[in-house]
């Protein structure tokens, strides 16, 4: 009997993320997506003779904050290096990048899968560099390089600050790779260091994929997958590549180390082996720029600006009892999540507040077109309302009405409750009196109940509640009714 | 020849400021001189008659309005590796033969703001790589003292223009001696400030960590005036030093009392032949005669200067000149694909010396050789700085030859290394970033040709350096004993 | 110190300069000679010496993140050896970077 070998995938991701700044990395041209071609260029980013780069302070701060968000270490000393190779959309024919002394080292990205499982992926480094311009390939080839007969270049994007995040090969499936990327994206957006718009090319990623027999600790031969333009294509491309490699291994073949491009239309990767180019980047410290020293004071200053980040939030919400979908939904609406967190901080029960925030509050926000965080209902007021319900001062029906009135600007729930005497009644005598009145008016109901039609209880409870103008404690009403009827 | 052209910059400023003559008068006289002699001398690659007249009018208006301009009406030669908006800026290379700069170098702008009149763009060795101006791809410049000889290089055009009264101040750039050596050959003062003192923004880079702009002038006082106008921090150049500049023009002195002047033991001049040996020994005695105390200092690394320099400078240039690729500006020679286009363009656009340096620099940075060559040279560079620091514990200034011979005849240095040897005495100061100058110190050879004495100071001590050179010049008046051949 | 003979063709490929056969031979010899001169550096004991990238030490030179004016597009494109509309045009690209 032959046992079929089970394979596991080993995946590492390199992704480039454009930083959100007002100006480019080394010049004052605007860092904006789009615009008329070749209008956001100057002597520096066009690499005119004699021009010199000066580093953008904000980009460096963004990098440090990104590193701190993942618990990376921020070396005291960092520098820029030149990566030398010729490419027509790279004006200087070298890229200012960081080679052996990046701004951040190590760190861990926490992420989660669709089912809510929390995972971690270690980072190797994040370094700062500059983006290239954009080429469009014409004269055949359907816009691709292969088959085109000329290219047109727009340098608007050249020199935009770019961070390159390199992960360790800690990911084991396409789903994990996407989870990791989503977590990166959420974190960068939350930090305000990038808009991360894949459709605008502000996040681009390559994946290194290999497979090995499950349980093995050795690494197999890897391929590098490029041209993945959305999270969905990352998922499909890696899945397809794992399948391809598995098929090769199962048929006794060998994986070739190469770069493969993802073809969205065909749904498979294809070899990008082209004429063997000599790749020798001749890195050396850029003599036009000076080193960066990062002191403890700056790190502390920036650490204070780091908000609660999506993975931490997600884990916390799960502890509060949210399901993975709800938690993800809330994490992805950071204003609402801030609002929610503030209500909890103001003393609201986490679970109960969640029900309001994801339920009635979100509904009101949808209906009125005003975000909860922009509404007159403060997180503290919501906490007050939640506490009134939890303390059984009011029942949930009243609470729902109250929330609408609060949304309309009627003020503090406590004040309304006190002013209008909406406090839930748990006075047994008072409730029994109401029950007696209702039973007297509905003799048939009592008879039916005794005959086994117990579902009549709901009707009776409703009638008592109505008679109490909603103030009676529904649980108590129910209990007392039962007693009377039995 | 109109005598106005012979006046020093300082005299012109005095006269123009006092409205004894106008900037226009000076400009017309100098333009006439250029038209008279420059077809024979070839100092300028581009003559700027219209631009000069416009600027002269502008300066006259400003003077009439009561402005004090420190360089009012001073005719200026701009080495053609510095950008001047709207003018052809070629670096004496075919690859930039028709490039019109759309912006102005900071140093040039500061000279213009101070009232200088741009007479023309002066010739140089292609991309400032050379010691004779023979590497210019666009023209031949002759030494005004002997038209059969080279003016030195790479700032040969500016040196010759100043010597031949085609300008009062010439801007040069010095990477390993490119201001000091042509200064010596043309019997003028050639001054390289501390690395980083004058902005490199707009100077077409040769070797970024060594390039430094400075003036060539007929008097030390004029060099000080030019320096005072140009020096100081520029936010467009990350390596420009943000530190106050001590005005040099007001620090000029008439004796050398109290100064210790170091004579470098390893720079033994006997090997230069008896005549030159005697000339430099006499120059040192002249220093002593002015009250300086001569002390012997050691520069144990002296013999490693060329090796260090010819790794670092080519390595940086190989990367700096990558941008000349036929994509965005300058020459393009078409090819079947973009790679061929690069290779044909650069083959046709660069001269032999530029190609040699790009190749050696590419090699020094390439995989497997980086540590052995580039890093080794950077370490040697540290030793130069240390040696000089030690030497300056024993002296205030260092005196040395500016060149090992007077100007030589065209085509007399056939192998590259014998040309490189011309910079033997100037390279160590460049590697250490020191301010250094050459000042005329007599004549040697048959016919008698000008020689230069090099003085060097610790970092940032330009005022002391110029002060001492002024005393030497006043006392010896060597330059005045020569006569130009045109 | 490395003493290998310089492979001029390979280096020229990296530097993107087409060389004639004559240049390959001439430069090969000249660069070989220069490397011999340069090899004197191996005499220097540098194991305890730090490398100098910038001779005047300075750190953290940065600009504040403010956008400024750009070049006029016609000026930019007027420099182009070949343009097409608002773009720079180049011959076909063979390989991804
Ligand atoms: Zn720009």
Short mmCIF file of C-alpha atoms in Angstrom, two decimals, chain A residues 21-29 36-43 46 48 54-58 60 85-88 136-137 145 148-155 272 274 277-278 280 282 287 290-293, chain C residues 10-17 51-54 56-77 79 82-97:
data_model
loop_
_atom_site.label_atom_id
_atom_site.label_comp_id
_atom_site.label_asym_id
_atom_site.label_seq_id
_atom_site.Cartn_x
_atom_site.Cartn_y
_atom_site.Cartn_z
CA UNK A 21 2.58 62.06 2.25
CA UNK A 22 1.97 65.44 0.71
CA UNK A 23 5.17 65.41 -1.31
CA UNK A 24 7.41 62.79 -2.90
CA UNK A 25 10.25 61.02 -1.11
CA UNK A 26 13.14 63.20 -2.24
CA UNK A 27 11.54 66.26 -3.83
CA UNK A 28 8.61 68.59 -3.35
CA UNK A 29 6.42 67.28 -6.19
CA UNK A 36 -2.13 64.52 -16.38
CA UNK A 37 0.97 62.51 -17.36
CA UNK A 38 4.34 64.08 -16.62
CA UNK A 39 2.97 67.06 -14.74
CA UNK A 40 4.16 66.08 -11.26
CA UNK A 41 7.82 66.10 -12.04
CA UNK A 42 10.79 68.31 -11.25
CA UNK A 43 14.56 68.22 -11.82
CA UNK A 46 13.17 63.35 -13.43
CA UNK A 48 17.92 65.92 -14.53
CA UNK A 54 16.59 65.46 0.14
CA UNK A 55 14.68 62.98 2.29
CA UNK A 56 11.08 63.59 3.33
CA UNK A 57 10.93 63.69 7.14
CA UNK A 58 7.30 62.56 7.26
CA UNK A 60 10.71 58.46 7.78
CA UNK A 85 19.99 48.77 -12.59
CA UNK A 86 18.65 50.25 -15.77
CA UNK A 87 14.95 50.51 -16.41
CA UNK A 88 13.24 53.16 -18.51
CA UNK A 136 2.37 51.61 -20.77
CA UNK A 137 3.18 49.11 -23.45
CA UNK A 145 5.42 43.95 -22.24
CA UNK A 148 4.63 45.27 -27.44
CA UNK A 149 6.76 47.30 -29.82
CA UNK A 150 7.23 50.45 -27.75
CA UNK A 151 6.47 51.84 -24.32
CA UNK A 152 5.21 55.18 -23.08
CA UNK A 153 6.31 56.55 -19.76
CA UNK A 154 4.68 58.82 -17.23
CA UNK A 155 6.98 59.89 -14.40
CA UNK A 272 8.41 34.87 -16.92
CA UNK A 274 13.17 36.04 -20.25
CA UNK A 277 19.80 39.45 -17.51
CA UNK A 278 22.81 39.93 -15.31
CA UNK A 280 24.16 42.73 -9.98
CA UNK A 282 25.94 47.09 -6.95
CA UNK A 287 26.72 59.72 -1.27
CA UNK A 290 23.38 61.46 4.91
CA UNK A 291 22.62 58.71 7.44
CA UNK A 292 19.58 58.73 9.69
CA UNK A 293 20.02 58.54 13.43
CA UNK C 10 30.50 41.72 -18.41
CA UNK C 11 31.19 45.03 -16.76
CA UNK C 12 30.19 46.93 -19.90
CA UNK C 13 26.95 44.96 -19.96
CA UNK C 14 26.21 46.05 -16.40
CA UNK C 15 27.12 49.62 -17.29
CA UNK C 16 25.08 49.44 -20.49
CA UNK C 17 27.81 50.60 -22.82
CA UNK C 51 34.74 53.08 6.25
CA UNK C 52 34.11 56.73 5.39
CA UNK C 53 31.16 57.41 3.11
CA UNK C 54 30.99 61.13 3.89
CA UNK C 56 32.18 65.74 6.82
CA UNK C 57 29.94 63.92 9.24
CA UNK C 58 26.31 64.86 9.31
CA UNK C 59 23.03 63.06 9.95
CA UNK C 60 19.28 63.52 9.62
CA UNK C 61 19.14 66.09 6.87
CA UNK C 62 15.47 66.06 5.97
CA UNK C 63 12.91 68.29 4.39
CA UNK C 64 9.49 68.93 5.80
CA UNK C 65 6.71 67.25 3.87
CA UNK C 66 5.43 70.16 1.80
CA UNK C 67 4.51 70.11 -1.86
CA UNK C 68 6.02 72.75 -4.12
CA UNK C 69 5.90 73.70 -7.78
CA UNK C 70 6.75 71.25 -10.53
CA UNK C 71 8.26 71.81 -13.96
CA UNK C 72 6.05 72.89 -16.81
CA UNK C 73 5.12 69.85 -18.88
CA UNK C 74 6.13 71.33 -22.22
CA UNK C 75 9.57 72.12 -20.81
CA UNK C 76 9.84 68.55 -19.59
CA UNK C 77 8.70 66.93 -22.81
CA UNK C 79 13.79 67.56 -23.70
CA UNK C 82 11.16 60.93 -28.47
CA UNK C 83 7.74 61.78 -27.15
CA UNK C 84 4.23 60.68 -27.91
CA UNK C 85 1.57 63.04 -26.71
CA UNK C 86 2.17 63.68 -23.05
CA UNK C 87 4.50 60.69 -22.66
CA UNK C 88 8.13 59.84 -23.14
CA UNK C 89 8.45 57.10 -25.69
CA UNK C 90 11.06 54.34 -25.68
CA UNK C 91 11.69 51.32 -27.90
CA UNK C 92 10.26 48.01 -26.77
CA UNK C 93 11.19 46.75 -23.37
CA UNK C 94 12.40 43.16 -23.37
CA UNK C 95 12.17 42.21 -19.71
CA UNK C 96 10.52 43.15 -16.46
CA UNK C 97 12.88 44.87 -14.07
#
